């Protein structure tokens, strides 16, 4: 298959076709030239020579029998053929071709600085522009550090490099808020909402970021109140509603990154949060580690991180003989991908995995009411995964859809219900898996 394709590419090339046409036309033209020489020119030459019938071509010189006539005839043939080609190709064919006018020279002017000839649209010549670029760079001592804080490279600047520096300051700020609200009335009565804010500041090889999120949801559930104790609902007065908080969490996280190069950085972060529905009255901690940009191109950005995590958890409900708080030391792995579909739309996905390294002073969720035996290392794995899509609607307003998945191998004890307590020897635990989907409007300020 490859041989046939190569032959086809060779056969249809423009040079091969042109050569074939030239050979055919050249052969036909050669016959015309030969006939012109043999039928017209040579009879005239033979008539002018002393050898009738053209025998002069056979003349020799004795005694060595040198073929002087054959040599002279060949020279005469060459001169005659060259002259005929000159008349037919150069004079006749040349007169039939239309001369192609030369393109007009582009308009130019004289540089006002050094009097060099430059295009009409230019303001200065290249030499004067280079001087201006060097002057601007001399007034910007931080330009080299902003481009490569670890290994600055020095060289002659181009005018477009100066424009990039002037258009992109050393300090970069970003800030955005997002939120969503849900409110239903009538038969189903719920009120809930989410709010988030993010800001970051990058200066040279340092970056600070702050994220704040909060979510709250309240539901009024229809319940029965058997006031006359007949185990039946007799009137609408025995129907009521109880307000139940279905969502109540918030989190604040700050992070610092120190870039060692374009693809390498070290980081440190701290957070404090609460999720009372999941049984955690307060939890937080810090992280340190190494971050590596694995892939970076026009469409994809892939980041991997490895580090250490310290977490502190304080529970809403504390069972008998249990500790009210837990400290966890964990190894941290993180991978994040950003896929740019277009200049307005992007898809993201990331996953964080924490493996506990120490034995925790906590109840085992699988053992229920067992004594405080503790949770062994690598028996309290936690995973947080996020995926979503964002697209620009108008200028600095975007729409986002996201999915959050949280898994806790050893969750917190479940809080008691309002007005009730758990029986002695019974302690349920919160669900190991939590999911949340949200659609939000995002407004970027910087």
GROMACS .gro file of C-alpha atoms in nm:
model
  446
    1UNK     CA    1   0.000   0.000   0.000
    2UNK     CA    2   0.287   0.235   0.080
    3UNK     CA    3   0.463   0.157  -0.250
    4UNK     CA    4   0.149   0.239  -0.450
    5UNK     CA    5   0.103   0.565  -0.262
    6UNK     CA    6   0.466   0.666  -0.315
    7UNK     CA    7   0.436   0.592  -0.690
    8UNK     CA    8   0.117   0.797  -0.713
    9UNK     CA    9   0.281   1.093  -0.534
   10UNK     CA   10   0.578   1.070  -0.772
   11UNK     CA   11   0.368   1.036  -1.089
   12UNK     CA   12   0.146   1.337  -1.023
   13UNK     CA   13   0.418   1.574  -0.911
   14UNK     CA   14   0.420   1.898  -1.105
   15UNK     CA   15   0.788   1.866  -1.207
   16UNK     CA   16   0.737   1.517  -1.359
   17UNK     CA   17   0.436   1.631  -1.565
   18UNK     CA   18   0.617   1.943  -1.681
   19UNK     CA   19   0.919   1.734  -1.783
   20UNK     CA   20   0.700   1.491  -1.981
   21UNK     CA   21   0.532   1.777  -2.166
   22UNK     CA   22   0.872   1.932  -2.239
   23UNK     CA   23   1.009   1.605  -2.380
   24UNK     CA   24   0.709   1.558  -2.615
   25UNK     CA   25   0.714   1.917  -2.738
   26UNK     CA   26   1.096   1.911  -2.767
   27UNK     CA   27   1.085   1.598  -2.985
   28UNK     CA   28   0.830   1.755  -3.218
   29UNK     CA   29   1.021   2.082  -3.230
   30UNK     CA   30   1.342   1.890  -3.305
   31UNK     CA   31   1.184   1.744  -3.617
   32UNK     CA   32   1.091   2.094  -3.737
   33UNK     CA   33   1.447   2.217  -3.680
   34UNK     CA   34   1.595   1.909  -3.855
   35UNK     CA   35   1.366   1.952  -4.158
   36UNK     CA   36   1.448   2.324  -4.176
   37UNK     CA   37   1.821   2.250  -4.178
   38UNK     CA   38   1.815   1.953  -4.419
   39UNK     CA   39   1.558   2.091  -4.665
   40UNK     CA   40   1.657   2.460  -4.680
   41UNK     CA   41   1.989   2.541  -4.522
   42UNK     CA   42   2.207   2.247  -4.628
   43UNK     CA   43   2.116   2.261  -5.001
   44UNK     CA   44   2.217   2.627  -5.001
   45UNK     CA   45   2.548   2.545  -4.828
   46UNK     CA   46   2.621   2.263  -5.072
   47UNK     CA   47   2.551   2.493  -5.365
   48UNK     CA   48   2.800   2.747  -5.238
   49UNK     CA   49   3.080   2.494  -5.188
   50UNK     CA   50   3.304   2.344  -5.454
   51UNK     CA   51   3.191   1.992  -5.367
   52UNK     CA   52   2.862   1.922  -5.542
   53UNK     CA   53   2.608   1.706  -5.368
   54UNK     CA   54   2.753   1.784  -5.027
   55UNK     CA   55   3.063   1.560  -5.068
   56UNK     CA   56   3.272   1.819  -4.887
   57UNK     CA   57   3.173   1.647  -4.563
   58UNK     CA   58   3.385   1.349  -4.673
   59UNK     CA   59   3.703   1.552  -4.750
   60UNK     CA   60   4.020   1.416  -4.593
   61UNK     CA   61   4.385   1.521  -4.562
   62UNK     CA   62   4.653   1.274  -4.672
   63UNK     CA   63   4.864   1.091  -4.586
   64UNK     CA   64   4.712   1.053  -4.230
   65UNK     CA   65   4.358   1.054  -4.371
   66UNK     CA   66   4.234   1.318  -4.127
   67UNK     CA   67   3.854   1.370  -4.165
   68UNK     CA   68   3.858   1.747  -4.189
   69UNK     CA   69   3.529   1.753  -4.382
   70UNK     CA   70   3.337   1.557  -4.114
   71UNK     CA   71   3.465   1.789  -3.838
   72UNK     CA   72   3.378   2.100  -4.037
   73UNK     CA   73   3.030   1.963  -4.116
   74UNK     CA   74   2.958   1.895  -3.749
   75UNK     CA   75   3.062   2.249  -3.654
   76UNK     CA   76   2.848   2.394  -3.934
   77UNK     CA   77   2.548   2.184  -3.819
   78UNK     CA   78   2.585   2.312  -3.460
   79UNK     CA   79   2.605   2.675  -3.569
   80UNK     CA   80   2.306   2.640  -3.800
   81UNK     CA   81   2.089   2.461  -3.537
   82UNK     CA   82   2.183   2.716  -3.268
   83UNK     CA   83   2.098   3.001  -3.505
   84UNK     CA   84   1.762   2.847  -3.595
   85UNK     CA   85   1.673   2.792  -3.227
   86UNK     CA   86   1.774   3.151  -3.158
   87UNK     CA   87   1.541   3.280  -3.432
   88UNK     CA   88   1.244   3.057  -3.342
   89UNK     CA   89   1.260   3.047  -2.960
   90UNK     CA   90   1.411   3.381  -2.867
   91UNK     CA   91   1.285   3.614  -3.138
   92UNK     CA   92   0.957   3.463  -3.262
   93UNK     CA   93   0.829   3.309  -2.934
   94UNK     CA   94   0.964   3.598  -2.728
   95UNK     CA   95   0.769   3.848  -2.934
   96UNK     CA   96   0.445   3.660  -2.860
   97UNK     CA   97   0.484   3.683  -2.480
   98UNK     CA   98   0.350   3.984  -2.296
   99UNK     CA   99   0.607   4.146  -2.069
  100UNK     CA  100   0.520   4.122  -1.695
  101UNK     CA  101   0.558   4.460  -1.528
  102UNK     CA  102   0.777   4.467  -1.218
  103UNK     CA  103   0.588   4.519  -0.889
  104UNK     CA  104   0.598   4.877  -0.766
  105UNK     CA  105   0.840   4.950  -0.487
  106UNK     CA  106   0.674   4.991  -0.144
  107UNK     CA  107   0.638   5.351  -0.029
  108UNK     CA  108   0.917   5.458   0.201
  109UNK     CA  109   1.025   5.757   0.402
  110UNK     CA  110   1.328   5.873   0.596
  111UNK     CA  111   1.368   5.802   0.970
  112UNK     CA  112   1.362   6.127   1.166
  113UNK     CA  113   1.628   6.001   1.407
  114UNK     CA  114   1.903   5.858   1.187
  115UNK     CA  115   1.781   5.940   0.830
  116UNK     CA  116   1.766   5.570   0.733
  117UNK     CA  117   1.509   5.468   0.469
  118UNK     CA  118   1.215   5.293   0.637
  119UNK     CA  119   0.860   5.182   0.535
  120UNK     CA  120   0.599   5.457   0.522
  121UNK     CA  121   0.394   5.313   0.816
  122UNK     CA  122   0.696   5.283   1.051
  123UNK     CA  123   0.770   5.545   1.316
  124UNK     CA  124   1.136   5.463   1.369
  125UNK     CA  125   1.397   5.238   1.213
  126UNK     CA  126   1.506   4.916   1.383
  127UNK     CA  127   1.820   5.070   1.529
  128UNK     CA  128   1.631   5.354   1.700
  129UNK     CA  129   1.362   5.114   1.829
  130UNK     CA  130   1.631   4.892   1.984
  131UNK     CA  131   1.768   5.194   2.170
  132UNK     CA  132   1.419   5.272   2.300
  133UNK     CA  133   1.370   4.910   2.414
  134UNK     CA  134   1.699   4.914   2.600
  135UNK     CA  135   1.598   5.240   2.772
  136UNK     CA  136   1.266   5.094   2.887
  137UNK     CA  137   1.435   4.777   3.018
  138UNK     CA  138   1.685   4.985   3.210
  139UNK     CA  139   1.393   5.147   3.395
  140UNK     CA  140   1.239   4.805   3.480
  141UNK     CA  141   1.491   4.618   3.701
  142UNK     CA  142   1.243   4.340   3.789
  143UNK     CA  143   1.174   4.229   3.431
  144UNK     CA  144   1.425   3.943   3.430
  145UNK     CA  145   1.302   3.809   3.765
  146UNK     CA  146   0.938   3.813   3.659
  147UNK     CA  147   1.008   3.594   3.359
  148UNK     CA  148   1.225   3.336   3.535
  149UNK     CA  149   1.286   3.388   3.909
  150UNK     CA  150   1.527   3.095   3.939
  151UNK     CA  151   1.749   3.119   3.632
  152UNK     CA  152   1.723   3.467   3.476
  153UNK     CA  153   1.858   3.496   3.124
  154UNK     CA  154   1.999   3.819   2.986
  155UNK     CA  155   2.006   3.925   2.623
  156UNK     CA  156   1.899   4.190   2.380
  157UNK     CA  157   1.529   4.268   2.410
  158UNK     CA  158   1.292   4.284   2.118
  159UNK     CA  159   1.026   4.558   2.096
  160UNK     CA  160   0.747   4.297   2.138
  161UNK     CA  161   0.911   4.172   2.460
  162UNK     CA  162   0.890   4.521   2.605
  163UNK     CA  163   0.521   4.539   2.517
  164UNK     CA  164   0.456   4.207   2.697
  165UNK     CA  165   0.628   4.334   3.009
  166UNK     CA  166   0.435   4.660   3.009
  167UNK     CA  167   0.103   4.478   2.953
  168UNK     CA  168   0.158   4.222   3.232
  169UNK     CA  169   0.261   4.369   3.568
  170UNK     CA  170   0.477   4.182   3.817
  171UNK     CA  171   0.193   4.157   4.072
  172UNK     CA  172  -0.112   3.959   3.957
  173UNK     CA  173  -0.444   3.974   4.143
  174UNK     CA  174  -0.750   3.755   4.090
  175UNK     CA  175  -1.079   3.766   4.279
  176UNK     CA  176  -1.420   3.611   4.222
  177UNK     CA  177  -1.741   3.525   4.403
  178UNK     CA  178  -2.004   3.264   4.327
  179UNK     CA  179  -2.337   3.170   4.478
  180UNK     CA  180  -2.670   3.000   4.435
  181UNK     CA  181  -3.007   3.005   4.618
  182UNK     CA  182  -3.295   2.755   4.632
  183UNK     CA  183  -3.634   2.845   4.784
  184UNK     CA  184  -3.956   2.646   4.755
  185UNK     CA  185  -4.295   2.709   4.915
  186UNK     CA  186  -4.628   2.534   4.932
  187UNK     CA  187  -4.625   2.159   4.981
  188UNK     CA  188  -4.245   2.143   4.974
  189UNK     CA  189  -4.085   2.412   5.186
  190UNK     CA  190  -3.711   2.446   5.165
  191UNK     CA  191  -3.461   2.726   5.179
  192UNK     CA  192  -3.097   2.681   5.098
  193UNK     CA  193  -2.800   2.840   4.936
  194UNK     CA  194  -2.428   2.830   4.871
  195UNK     CA  195  -2.173   3.107   4.873
  196UNK     CA  196  -1.807   3.105   4.778
  197UNK     CA  197  -1.526   3.355   4.733
  198UNK     CA  198  -1.169   3.316   4.611
  199UNK     CA  199  -0.879   3.559   4.584
  200UNK     CA  200  -0.513   3.521   4.499
  201UNK     CA  201  -0.205   3.738   4.469
  202UNK     CA  202   0.108   3.642   4.277
  203UNK     CA  203   0.425   3.849   4.295
  204UNK     CA  204   0.733   3.709   4.128
  205UNK     CA  205   0.788   3.356   4.261
  206UNK     CA  206   0.539   3.387   4.549
  207UNK     CA  207   0.165   3.323   4.545
  208UNK     CA  208  -0.099   3.358   4.817
  209UNK     CA  209  -0.455   3.222   4.777
  210UNK     CA  210  -0.763   3.234   5.000
  211UNK     CA  211  -1.085   3.035   4.954
  212UNK     CA  212  -1.406   3.068   5.156
  213UNK     CA  213  -1.717   2.849   5.109
  214UNK     CA  214  -2.043   2.811   5.299
  215UNK     CA  215  -2.366   2.615   5.247
  216UNK     CA  216  -2.688   2.611   5.446
  217UNK     CA  217  -3.022   2.439   5.396
  218UNK     CA  218  -3.346   2.436   5.601
  219UNK     CA  219  -3.652   2.217   5.536
  220UNK     CA  220  -4.001   2.222   5.692
  221UNK     CA  221  -4.117   1.863   5.695
  222UNK     CA  222  -4.484   1.764   5.740
  223UNK     CA  223  -4.528   1.555   6.057
  224UNK     CA  224  -4.819   1.402   6.245
  225UNK     CA  225  -4.909   1.498   6.603
  226UNK     CA  226  -5.150   1.249   6.764
  227UNK     CA  227  -5.288   1.483   7.029
  228UNK     CA  228  -5.581   1.261   7.135
  229UNK     CA  229  -5.363   0.945   7.139
  230UNK     CA  230  -5.600   0.740   6.923
  231UNK     CA  231  -5.326   0.648   6.678
  232UNK     CA  232  -5.509   0.824   6.395
  233UNK     CA  233  -5.513   1.170   6.239
  234UNK     CA  234  -5.862   1.311   6.296
  235UNK     CA  235  -5.828   1.679   6.201
  236UNK     CA  236  -5.586   1.915   6.031
  237UNK     CA  237  -5.488   2.038   6.377
  238UNK     CA  238  -5.297   1.712   6.418
  239UNK     CA  239  -5.082   1.796   6.113
  240UNK     CA  240  -4.779   2.015   6.166
  241UNK     CA  241  -4.434   2.095   6.037
  242UNK     CA  242  -4.094   2.060   6.196
  243UNK     CA  243  -3.798   2.267   6.083
  244UNK     CA  244  -3.490   2.056   6.019
  245UNK     CA  245  -3.148   2.181   5.918
  246UNK     CA  246  -3.038   1.966   5.626
  247UNK     CA  247  -2.714   2.145   5.532
  248UNK     CA  248  -2.479   2.338   5.757
  249UNK     CA  249  -2.112   2.361   5.665
  250UNK     CA  250  -1.843   2.620   5.600
  251UNK     CA  251  -1.471   2.621   5.528
  252UNK     CA  252  -1.185   2.870   5.504
  253UNK     CA  253  -0.849   2.777   5.351
  254UNK     CA  254  -0.532   2.974   5.285
  255UNK     CA  255  -0.237   2.854   5.081
  256UNK     CA  256   0.113   2.979   5.001
  257UNK     CA  257   0.317   2.861   4.700
  258UNK     CA  258   0.685   2.928   4.642
  259UNK     CA  259   0.781   2.863   4.278
  260UNK     CA  260   1.126   2.712   4.234
  261UNK     CA  261   1.098   2.710   3.853
  262UNK     CA  262   0.829   2.716   3.586
  263UNK     CA  263   0.717   2.362   3.676
  264UNK     CA  264   0.825   2.311   4.040
  265UNK     CA  265   0.702   2.462   4.365
  266UNK     CA  266   0.672   2.399   4.738
  267UNK     CA  267   0.352   2.481   4.923
  268UNK     CA  268   0.203   2.525   5.268
  269UNK     CA  269  -0.163   2.564   5.362
  270UNK     CA  270  -0.394   2.592   5.661
  271UNK     CA  271  -0.770   2.552   5.693
  272UNK     CA  272  -1.051   2.559   5.945
  273UNK     CA  273  -1.401   2.427   5.878
  274UNK     CA  274  -1.716   2.274   6.024
  275UNK     CA  275  -1.982   2.027   5.904
  276UNK     CA  276  -2.235   1.968   6.181
  277UNK     CA  277  -2.461   1.745   5.972
  278UNK     CA  278  -2.163   1.509   5.923
  279UNK     CA  279  -2.095   1.515   6.299
  280UNK     CA  280  -1.790   1.746   6.290
  281UNK     CA  281  -1.831   2.051   6.511
  282UNK     CA  282  -1.491   2.185   6.409
  283UNK     CA  283  -1.204   2.049   6.206
  284UNK     CA  284  -0.895   2.188   6.041
  285UNK     CA  285  -0.520   2.160   6.013
  286UNK     CA  286  -0.236   2.225   5.772
  287UNK     CA  287  -0.043   2.083   5.480
  288UNK     CA  288   0.309   2.112   5.340
  289UNK     CA  289   0.459   1.948   5.034
  290UNK     CA  290   0.595   1.961   4.681
  291UNK     CA  291   0.399   2.052   4.367
  292UNK     CA  292   0.495   1.962   4.010
  293UNK     CA  293   0.338   2.079   3.684
  294UNK     CA  294   0.342   1.757   3.481
  295UNK     CA  295   0.181   1.876   3.154
  296UNK     CA  296   0.134   2.228   3.021
  297UNK     CA  297   0.015   2.308   2.668
  298UNK     CA  298  -0.258   2.506   2.492
  299UNK     CA  299  -0.527   2.252   2.583
  300UNK     CA  300  -0.422   2.075   2.901
  301UNK     CA  301  -0.269   2.150   3.238
  302UNK     CA  302  -0.190   1.858   3.472
  303UNK     CA  303  -0.053   1.911   3.823
  304UNK     CA  304   0.062   1.652   4.077
  305UNK     CA  305   0.139   1.709   4.446
  306UNK     CA  306   0.279   1.502   4.730
  307UNK     CA  307   0.306   1.608   5.094
  308UNK     CA  308   0.205   1.581   5.459
  309UNK     CA  309  -0.134   1.662   5.616
  310UNK     CA  310  -0.227   1.724   5.980
  311UNK     CA  311  -0.598   1.721   6.068
  312UNK     CA  312  -0.782   1.796   6.391
  313UNK     CA  313  -1.147   1.687   6.434
  314UNK     CA  314  -1.388   1.783   6.712
  315UNK     CA  315  -1.720   1.593   6.720
  316UNK     CA  316  -2.072   1.723   6.776
  317UNK     CA  317  -2.180   1.407   6.961
  318UNK     CA  318  -1.935   1.241   7.198
  319UNK     CA  319  -2.020   0.881   7.291
  320UNK     CA  320  -1.947   0.745   7.636
  321UNK     CA  321  -1.582   0.647   7.689
  322UNK     CA  322  -1.484   0.817   7.364
  323UNK     CA  323  -1.251   1.108   7.302
  324UNK     CA  324  -1.406   1.440   7.204
  325UNK     CA  325  -1.141   1.512   6.940
  326UNK     CA  326  -0.903   1.325   6.711
  327UNK     CA  327  -0.564   1.415   6.564
  328UNK     CA  328  -0.464   1.257   6.234
  329UNK     CA  329  -0.125   1.258   6.060
  330UNK     CA  330  -0.155   1.165   5.693
  331UNK     CA  331   0.037   1.131   5.368
  332UNK     CA  332  -0.117   1.340   5.091
  333UNK     CA  333  -0.144   1.277   4.715
  334UNK     CA  334  -0.312   1.514   4.472
  335UNK     CA  335  -0.372   1.523   4.096
  336UNK     CA  336  -0.554   1.801   3.911
  337UNK     CA  337  -0.639   1.840   3.542
  338UNK     CA  338  -0.765   2.148   3.356
  339UNK     CA  339  -0.888   2.086   3.000
  340UNK     CA  340  -0.943   2.397   2.790
  341UNK     CA  341  -1.219   2.328   2.538
  342UNK     CA  342  -1.220   2.681   2.397
  343UNK     CA  343  -1.128   3.034   2.498
  344UNK     CA  344  -1.458   3.057   2.689
  345UNK     CA  345  -1.512   2.703   2.825
  346UNK     CA  346  -1.302   2.474   3.040
  347UNK     CA  347  -1.343   2.141   3.220
  348UNK     CA  348  -1.162   2.060   3.544
  349UNK     CA  349  -1.116   1.755   3.764
  350UNK     CA  350  -0.902   1.680   4.067
  351UNK     CA  351  -0.866   1.425   4.346
  352UNK     CA  352  -0.700   1.445   4.688
  353UNK     CA  353  -0.621   1.129   4.886
  354UNK     CA  354  -0.510   1.122   5.253
  355UNK     CA  355  -0.368   0.806   5.416
  356UNK     CA  356  -0.352   0.819   5.797
  357UNK     CA  357  -0.004   0.732   5.929
  358UNK     CA  358  -0.078   0.720   6.303
  359UNK     CA  359  -0.311   0.519   6.525
  360UNK     CA  360  -0.612   0.741   6.597
  361UNK     CA  361  -0.783   0.764   6.936
  362UNK     CA  362  -1.131   0.720   6.792
  363UNK     CA  363  -1.415   0.469   6.771
  364UNK     CA  364  -1.410   0.233   6.477
  365UNK     CA  365  -1.715   0.290   6.262
  366UNK     CA  366  -1.726  -0.076   6.162
  367UNK     CA  367  -1.728  -0.192   6.526
  368UNK     CA  368  -2.016   0.032   6.636
  369UNK     CA  369  -2.017   0.039   7.016
  370UNK     CA  370  -1.683  -0.130   7.075
  371UNK     CA  371  -1.449   0.021   7.337
  372UNK     CA  372  -1.194   0.277   7.238
  373UNK     CA  373  -0.950   0.047   7.063
  374UNK     CA  374  -0.833   0.315   6.823
  375UNK     CA  375  -0.808   0.318   6.443
  376UNK     CA  376  -0.488   0.168   6.300
  377UNK     CA  377  -0.270   0.334   6.038
  378UNK     CA  378  -0.404   0.327   5.682
  379UNK     CA  379  -0.754   0.245   5.815
  380UNK     CA  380  -0.890   0.601   5.789
  381UNK     CA  381  -0.839   0.690   5.423
  382UNK     CA  382  -1.009   1.009   5.308
  383UNK     CA  383  -1.075   1.108   4.947
  384UNK     CA  384  -1.204   1.438   4.807
  385UNK     CA  385  -1.285   1.455   4.436
  386UNK     CA  386  -1.410   1.749   4.231
  387UNK     CA  387  -1.514   1.780   3.868
  388UNK     CA  388  -1.696   2.050   3.677
  389UNK     CA  389  -1.733   2.284   3.384
  390UNK     CA  390  -1.715   2.663   3.361
  391UNK     CA  391  -1.805   2.883   3.065
  392UNK     CA  392  -1.804   3.258   3.015
  393UNK     CA  393  -2.148   3.407   2.961
  394UNK     CA  394  -2.064   3.775   2.928
  395UNK     CA  395  -1.743   3.963   3.002
  396UNK     CA  396  -1.659   3.879   3.366
  397UNK     CA  397  -1.972   3.669   3.434
  398UNK     CA  398  -1.945   3.290   3.405
  399UNK     CA  399  -2.162   2.988   3.467
  400UNK     CA  400  -2.030   2.684   3.648
  401UNK     CA  401  -2.152   2.333   3.717
  402UNK     CA  402  -1.964   2.114   3.962
  403UNK     CA  403  -1.978   1.781   4.139
  404UNK     CA  404  -1.813   1.717   4.478
  405UNK     CA  405  -1.752   1.368   4.620
  406UNK     CA  406  -1.616   1.309   4.973
  407UNK     CA  407  -1.530   0.969   5.123
  408UNK     CA  408  -1.428   0.907   5.485
  409UNK     CA  409  -1.338   0.550   5.575
  410UNK     CA  410  -1.392   0.617   5.947
  411UNK     CA  411  -1.658   0.893   5.973
  412UNK     CA  412  -1.756   1.086   6.284
  413UNK     CA  413  -2.028   0.964   6.526
  414UNK     CA  414  -2.370   1.075   6.408
  415UNK     CA  415  -2.524   1.365   6.607
  416UNK     CA  416  -2.833   1.297   6.818
  417UNK     CA  417  -3.170   1.407   6.682
  418UNK     CA  418  -3.351   1.700   6.834
  419UNK     CA  419  -3.527   1.597   7.154
  420UNK     CA  420  -3.382   1.244   7.157
  421UNK     CA  421  -3.076   1.055   7.286
  422UNK     CA  422  -2.924   0.727   7.178
  423UNK     CA  423  -2.978   0.424   7.396
  424UNK     CA  424  -2.691   0.291   7.602
  425UNK     CA  425  -2.468   0.073   7.389
  426UNK     CA  426  -2.593   0.213   7.057
  427UNK     CA  427  -2.398   0.468   6.852
  428UNK     CA  428  -2.460   0.521   6.478
  429UNK     CA  429  -2.201   0.685   6.255
  430UNK     CA  430  -2.230   0.936   5.973
  431UNK     CA  431  -2.236   0.811   5.615
  432UNK     CA  432  -1.897   0.741   5.463
  433UNK     CA  433  -1.988   0.898   5.128
  434UNK     CA  434  -2.113   1.253   5.068
  435UNK     CA  435  -2.191   1.406   4.728
  436UNK     CA  436  -2.295   1.753   4.623
  437UNK     CA  437  -2.386   1.897   4.283
  438UNK     CA  438  -2.421   2.268   4.225
  439UNK     CA  439  -2.486   2.516   3.946
  440UNK     CA  440  -2.357   2.866   4.017
  441UNK     CA  441  -2.298   3.207   3.866
  442UNK     CA  442  -1.939   3.329   3.897
  443UNK     CA  443  -1.842   3.698   3.891
  444UNK     CA  444  -1.473   3.784   3.850
  445UNK     CA  445  -1.357   4.123   3.975
  446UNK     CA  446  -0.984   4.112   3.892
   0.00000   0.00000   0.00000
